[in-house]
Short mmCIF file of C-alpha atoms in Angstrom, two decimals:
data_model
loop_
_atom_site.label_atom_id
_atom_site.label_comp_id
_atom_site.label_asym_id
_atom_site.label_seq_id
_atom_site.Cartn_x
_atom_site.Cartn_y
_atom_site.Cartn_z
CA MET V 1 -30.15 7.60 -3.36
CA GLY V 2 -26.41 7.89 -2.76
CA LYS V 3 -23.54 6.78 -4.85
CA ILE V 4 -21.79 3.72 -3.62
CA GLY V 5 -18.14 3.10 -4.58
CA LEU V 6 -16.23 -0.07 -4.62
CA ILE V 7 -12.19 0.23 -3.92
CA VAL V 8 -10.11 -2.90 -4.33
CA GLU V 9 -6.40 -2.72 -3.33
CA GLY V 10 -3.83 -4.74 -5.25
CA GLY V 11 -1.08 -7.06 -3.71
CA GLY V 12 0.04 -9.46 -6.33
CA MET V 13 -1.05 -13.01 -5.48
CA LYS V 14 -2.87 -11.83 -2.23
CA CYS V 15 -5.46 -10.67 -4.51
CA ALA V 16 -7.00 -14.18 -4.40
CA TYR V 17 -8.70 -12.85 -1.23
CA ASN V 18 -10.76 -10.00 -2.98
CA ALA V 19 -11.45 -12.69 -5.76
CA GLY V 20 -13.27 -14.62 -3.30
CA ILE V 21 -15.38 -11.55 -2.01
CA LEU V 22 -15.99 -10.36 -5.57
CA ASP V 23 -17.47 -13.73 -6.53
CA ALA V 24 -19.66 -13.54 -3.33
CA PHE V 25 -20.84 -10.12 -4.26
CA MET V 26 -21.94 -11.76 -7.69
CA ASP V 27 -23.56 -14.51 -5.93
CA ASN V 28 -25.82 -12.15 -3.85
CA ASN V 29 -26.50 -9.60 -6.62
CA ILE V 30 -24.38 -6.84 -4.81
CA THR V 31 -23.49 -4.01 -7.32
CA PHE V 32 -21.94 -0.81 -7.25
CA ASP V 33 -22.44 2.75 -8.94
CA TYR V 34 -18.43 3.11 -8.99
CA ALA V 35 -15.48 0.89 -8.81
CA ILE V 36 -11.65 1.74 -8.72
CA GLY V 37 -8.83 -0.85 -8.51
CA VAL V 38 -5.13 -0.90 -8.23
CA SER V 39 -2.70 -3.62 -9.82
CA GLY V 40 -4.39 -7.06 -9.35
CA GLY V 41 -7.37 -5.54 -7.75
CA ALA V 42 -8.16 -3.54 -11.08
CA GLY V 43 -7.86 -6.64 -13.08
CA ASN V 44 -10.17 -8.54 -10.74
CA ILE V 45 -12.75 -5.58 -10.80
CA ALA V 46 -12.88 -6.02 -14.54
CA SER V 47 -14.16 -9.77 -14.24
CA PHE V 48 -16.48 -8.54 -11.72
CA LEU V 49 -18.20 -5.77 -13.61
CA ALA V 50 -18.19 -8.23 -16.61
CA GLY V 51 -20.02 -10.74 -14.59
CA GLN V 52 -17.52 -13.55 -15.02
CA ARG V 53 -17.83 -15.37 -11.70
CA GLY V 54 -14.82 -17.70 -11.20
CA ARG V 55 -12.59 -16.19 -13.82
CA ASN V 56 -10.35 -14.27 -11.32
CA ILE V 57 -9.48 -17.13 -9.21
CA ARG V 58 -8.40 -19.15 -12.41
CA PHE V 59 -5.73 -16.44 -12.51
CA PHE V 60 -4.33 -17.41 -9.19
CA THR V 61 -4.62 -21.07 -9.53
CA THR V 62 -5.16 -22.76 -12.91
CA HIS V 63 -3.05 -20.21 -15.09
CA ILE V 64 -0.11 -19.95 -12.48
CA HIS V 65 1.14 -23.24 -14.09
CA ASP V 66 1.60 -21.91 -17.51
CA SER V 67 5.16 -21.10 -18.53
CA GLY V 68 4.37 -17.58 -19.64
CA TYR V 69 2.74 -16.61 -16.35
CA PHE V 70 5.58 -15.97 -13.96
CA GLY V 71 9.18 -16.81 -13.36
CA LEU V 72 12.73 -16.43 -14.91
CA LYS V 73 11.72 -17.75 -18.25
CA SER V 74 9.27 -14.90 -18.60
CA PHE V 75 11.76 -12.39 -17.31
CA ILE V 76 14.36 -13.47 -19.77
CA LYS V 77 12.02 -13.20 -22.76
CA THR V 78 9.95 -10.07 -21.86
CA GLY V 79 11.96 -8.30 -19.12
CA ASN V 80 8.73 -8.89 -16.91
CA LEU V 81 8.71 -11.53 -14.01
CA PHE V 82 5.05 -11.49 -14.18
CA GLY V 83 4.16 -12.22 -17.88
CA MET V 84 2.17 -9.05 -18.38
CA GLN V 85 1.66 -9.73 -22.16
CA TYR V 86 0.64 -13.38 -21.51
CA ILE V 87 -1.72 -12.60 -18.60
CA TYR V 88 -3.44 -9.57 -20.07
CA SER V 89 -3.10 -10.20 -23.71
CA GLU V 90 -2.70 -13.94 -24.69
CA LEU V 91 -5.10 -14.99 -22.00
CA THR V 92 -7.31 -12.12 -21.63
CA ASN V 93 -7.90 -11.24 -25.35
CA SER V 94 -11.18 -12.25 -27.17
CA THR V 95 -9.22 -15.08 -28.90
CA GLY V 96 -7.46 -16.14 -25.54
CA LYS V 97 -7.99 -19.11 -23.43
CA ASP V 98 -9.72 -17.28 -20.60
CA PRO V 99 -11.13 -13.81 -22.39
CA LEU V 100 -12.49 -11.14 -20.65
CA ASP V 101 -16.05 -10.25 -21.70
CA PHE V 102 -15.20 -6.78 -22.68
CA SER V 103 -18.82 -6.07 -24.25
CA ALA V 104 -20.24 -6.85 -20.81
CA LEU V 105 -17.76 -4.63 -18.98
CA LEU V 106 -18.64 -1.65 -21.09
CA ALA V 107 -22.22 -2.41 -20.85
CA ASN V 108 -22.23 -2.53 -16.94
CA PRO V 109 -23.51 1.07 -15.85
CA SER V 110 -20.87 1.28 -13.14
CA ASP V 111 -18.14 3.72 -13.46
CA TYR V 112 -14.70 1.78 -13.74
CA TYR V 113 -11.17 3.39 -13.08
CA VAL V 114 -7.75 1.91 -12.91
CA VAL V 115 -4.96 3.64 -10.97
CA ALA V 116 -1.14 3.51 -12.37
CA THR V 117 1.75 5.77 -11.56
CA ASN V 118 3.14 8.03 -14.18
CA ALA V 119 6.94 7.02 -14.38
CA THR V 120 8.05 10.73 -15.13
CA THR V 121 6.10 12.41 -12.42
CA GLY V 122 5.73 9.66 -9.89
CA LYS V 123 1.95 10.84 -9.58
CA PRO V 124 -1.13 8.73 -9.91
CA ALA V 125 -3.02 8.42 -13.21
CA TYR V 126 -6.53 7.23 -13.53
CA PHE V 127 -7.76 5.46 -16.55
CA GLY V 128 -11.52 4.93 -17.45
CA LYS V 129 -13.26 2.73 -19.58
CA GLU V 130 -12.82 5.25 -22.38
CA ASP V 131 -9.23 4.46 -22.18
CA MET V 132 -9.80 0.65 -22.96
CA LYS V 133 -10.80 -0.92 -25.94
CA GLN V 134 -11.25 -4.76 -26.99
CA ASP V 135 -8.01 -6.66 -26.66
CA ASP V 136 -6.21 -3.46 -25.32
CA TYR V 137 -5.78 -3.58 -21.65
CA ARG V 138 -2.60 -1.88 -21.38
CA CYS V 139 -3.92 0.42 -18.34
CA ILE V 140 -4.52 -2.67 -16.22
CA MET V 141 -0.97 -3.98 -17.32
CA ALA V 142 0.57 -0.70 -16.14
CA SER V 143 -1.49 -0.62 -12.90
CA SER V 144 0.21 -4.24 -12.17
CA SER V 145 3.83 -3.26 -13.41
CA ILE V 146 5.82 -3.63 -10.18
CA PRO V 147 9.24 -1.78 -10.43
CA VAL V 148 12.26 -4.23 -11.02
CA ALA V 149 9.95 -7.29 -11.49
CA CYS V 150 8.28 -5.52 -14.53
CA LYS V 151 9.03 -2.86 -17.17
CA PRO V 152 6.89 0.14 -17.35
CA VAL V 153 4.08 0.18 -19.92
CA LYS V 154 3.49 2.94 -22.44
CA ILE V 155 0.28 4.57 -22.95
CA GLY V 156 0.08 7.57 -25.14
CA ASP V 157 3.10 9.67 -24.53
CA PHE V 158 3.95 8.36 -21.20
CA TYR V 159 5.13 5.31 -19.33
CA TYR V 160 3.32 3.84 -16.36
CA TYR V 161 4.21 1.59 -13.26
CA ASP V 162 2.04 0.00 -10.71
CA GLY V 163 -0.67 2.03 -9.20
CA GLY V 164 0.11 0.99 -5.62
CA LEU V 165 3.40 3.41 -5.68
CA SER V 166 1.03 6.56 -5.54
CA ASP V 167 -2.39 5.54 -4.67
CA ALA V 168 -2.58 2.05 -3.23
CA ILE V 169 -6.25 2.65 -1.81
CA PRO V 170 -7.75 5.31 -3.76
CA VAL V 171 -10.72 6.30 -1.42
CA GLN V 172 -10.08 10.03 -1.83
CA LYS V 173 -10.53 9.67 -5.61
CA ALA V 174 -13.65 7.82 -5.08
CA LEU V 175 -15.06 10.63 -2.68
CA ASP V 176 -13.89 13.25 -5.16
CA ASP V 177 -15.86 11.61 -7.96
CA GLY V 178 -18.91 11.75 -5.79
CA CYS V 179 -19.19 8.52 -3.88
CA ASP V 180 -21.23 8.76 -0.57
CA ARG V 181 -20.35 5.48 0.93
CA LEU V 182 -17.39 3.33 0.16
CA VAL V 183 -16.76 -0.43 0.22
CA VAL V 184 -12.98 -1.16 0.57
CA ILE V 185 -11.25 -4.38 0.14
CA LEU V 186 -7.75 -4.66 1.51
CA SER V 187 -5.21 -7.15 0.91
CA LYS V 188 -3.57 -7.10 4.17
CA PRO V 189 -4.82 -7.95 7.81
CA ARG V 190 -5.93 -5.17 10.05
CA GLY V 191 -2.96 -3.72 11.97
CA PHE V 192 -0.63 -4.03 8.93
CA ILE V 193 2.07 -1.30 8.90
CA ARG V 194 4.13 -0.83 5.68
CA LYS V 195 7.80 -0.67 6.49
CA PRO V 196 10.35 1.19 4.39
CA GLN V 197 11.22 -0.51 1.13
CA ARG V 198 14.32 -2.92 1.41
CA LEU V 199 16.84 -3.36 -1.31
CA GLY V 200 16.56 0.07 -2.51
CA PHE V 201 19.70 -0.03 -4.46
CA LEU V 202 17.83 -2.22 -6.96
CA HIS V 203 15.02 0.17 -7.35
CA SER V 204 17.62 2.99 -7.81
CA LYS V 205 19.39 1.07 -10.49
CA SER V 206 16.45 -0.48 -12.50
CA CYS V 207 14.56 2.95 -12.43
CA ARG V 208 17.38 5.37 -12.83
CA LYS V 209 15.63 6.78 -15.78
CA TYR V 210 12.78 7.75 -13.53
CA PRO V 211 13.91 9.51 -10.43
CA ASN V 212 10.39 10.28 -9.27
CA ILE V 213 9.52 6.55 -9.23
CA VAL V 214 12.65 6.01 -7.06
CA SER V 215 11.41 8.78 -4.96
CA ALA V 216 7.90 7.24 -4.70
CA ILE V 217 9.26 3.92 -3.82
CA ASP V 218 11.41 5.31 -1.00
CA ASN V 219 8.29 7.09 0.41
CA ARG V 220 5.87 4.58 -0.33
CA HIS V 221 5.73 3.44 3.39
CA VAL V 222 4.85 6.92 4.41
CA VAL V 223 2.18 7.48 1.74
CA TYR V 224 0.61 3.84 2.21
CA ASN V 225 0.39 4.17 6.09
CA ALA V 226 -1.30 7.56 5.75
CA ASN V 227 -3.50 6.10 3.13
CA LEU V 228 -4.61 3.27 5.33
CA LYS V 229 -5.19 5.55 8.34
CA ARG V 230 -7.58 7.61 6.27
CA VAL V 231 -9.46 4.42 5.33
CA HIS V 232 -10.05 3.46 8.98
CA GLU V 233 -11.14 7.01 9.79
CA LEU V 234 -13.67 6.75 7.29
CA GLU V 235 -14.76 3.53 8.61
CA LYS V 236 -15.23 4.88 12.12
CA LYS V 237 -17.42 7.71 10.59
CA GLY V 238 -19.52 5.25 8.92
CA ILE V 239 -18.50 6.14 5.28
CA ALA V 240 -16.46 3.08 4.47
CA PHE V 241 -17.26 -0.42 4.93
CA VAL V 242 -13.98 -2.38 5.12
CA TYR V 243 -12.97 -5.96 4.37
CA ALA V 244 -9.56 -7.16 5.31
CA PRO V 245 -8.29 -10.73 5.64
CA SER V 246 -9.39 -11.95 8.99
CA GLU V 247 -6.80 -14.80 9.33
CA ARG V 248 -2.99 -14.48 8.58
CA ILE V 249 -2.28 -16.91 5.64
CA LYS V 250 1.34 -17.01 4.55
CA VAL V 251 0.96 -15.50 1.09
CA GLY V 252 3.15 -12.88 -0.55
CA THR V 253 3.12 -10.70 -3.75
CA TYR V 254 5.13 -13.37 -5.66
CA THR V 255 3.60 -16.69 -4.22
CA MET V 256 2.81 -19.28 -6.56
CA ASN V 257 1.16 -22.02 -4.61
CA GLU V 258 -2.31 -23.08 -5.80
CA LYS V 259 -3.43 -24.54 -2.30
CA VAL V 260 -2.52 -21.10 -0.63
CA GLU V 261 -4.40 -19.22 -3.24
CA TRP V 262 -7.38 -21.36 -2.72
CA GLU V 263 -7.03 -20.72 1.06
CA MET V 264 -6.90 -16.98 0.48
CA TYR V 265 -10.01 -17.35 -2.03
CA ALA V 266 -12.02 -19.31 0.59
CA LEU V 267 -10.94 -16.55 3.26
CA GLY V 268 -12.52 -13.91 1.13
CA ILE V 269 -15.87 -16.01 0.83
CA LYS V 270 -15.84 -16.57 4.53
CA ASP V 271 -15.14 -12.99 5.36
CA PHE V 272 -18.18 -11.96 3.34
CA SER V 273 -20.44 -14.41 4.62
CA GLU V 274 -19.55 -13.48 8.20
CA GLN V 275 -20.18 -9.87 7.57
CA GLU V 276 -23.03 -10.06 5.10
CA LYS V 277 -25.68 -8.79 7.49
CA GLN V 278 -23.53 -5.77 8.47
CA LEU V 279 -22.75 -4.96 4.83
CA GLY V 280 -26.57 -5.05 3.99
CA ARG V 281 -27.09 -2.61 6.75
CA PHE V 282 -24.48 -0.34 5.51
CA LEU V 283 -25.65 -0.36 1.86
CA LYS V 284 -29.11 0.29 3.03
CA SER V 285 -28.02 3.20 5.22
CA LEU V 286 -28.02 5.31 2.22
#
């Protein structure tokens, strides 16, 4: 039997889409041998592997109304527009309002990796379960730390930023780790082409201590578009099964609109339902 991998792209508040698909996977007892995620996708995979259906969508609907979640108040207090400590510590810790079942995550036999970007080198770093412990989810924080909007996160001797800067859709990592087939959940519709980063002067100023991060931001569109092309090549070869939003819902990385987030979540469930038979054939093709 081959090894099936799950890859979940990030995208800030667009990740309500993959939250819907992941809940649909749970409803249908669909599991994976390997899972790797980026930014919000990495956080959502943690709840999925822990078997906590409905937990992810609360972070895009219920919790966005909390004062510590997002906004100027959080930025002034912590230096993070997204309240990383609030989201991944106060809410997520064992004593938090919406704790991650870390024991269940560890007990899940699936491999689990989180992608972050080393602030010094600008290269991707991959953290596994062995790099996490109860109430210490810094690798997921790091994977979600968007330059300018968030400060880098220190893990060991290095600082890390958002994994989307260096390996936004880590299909090659999954293949290198022995996966034979991949299920990939994207956060943008088919046909999306990333454009060069605007407001580059903000990144140059905010990340001046990390010139390789500035370079990664400047080249992000090139790397991302090549990465996306690779995904679709794998899809044509029958190696990857790809989910992408089938409708264009106006939602961005920083959208704080509960109604729109529910629409994204519902779209994920709808897209799963409409492709359920195709996915079943793909998974059985191994």
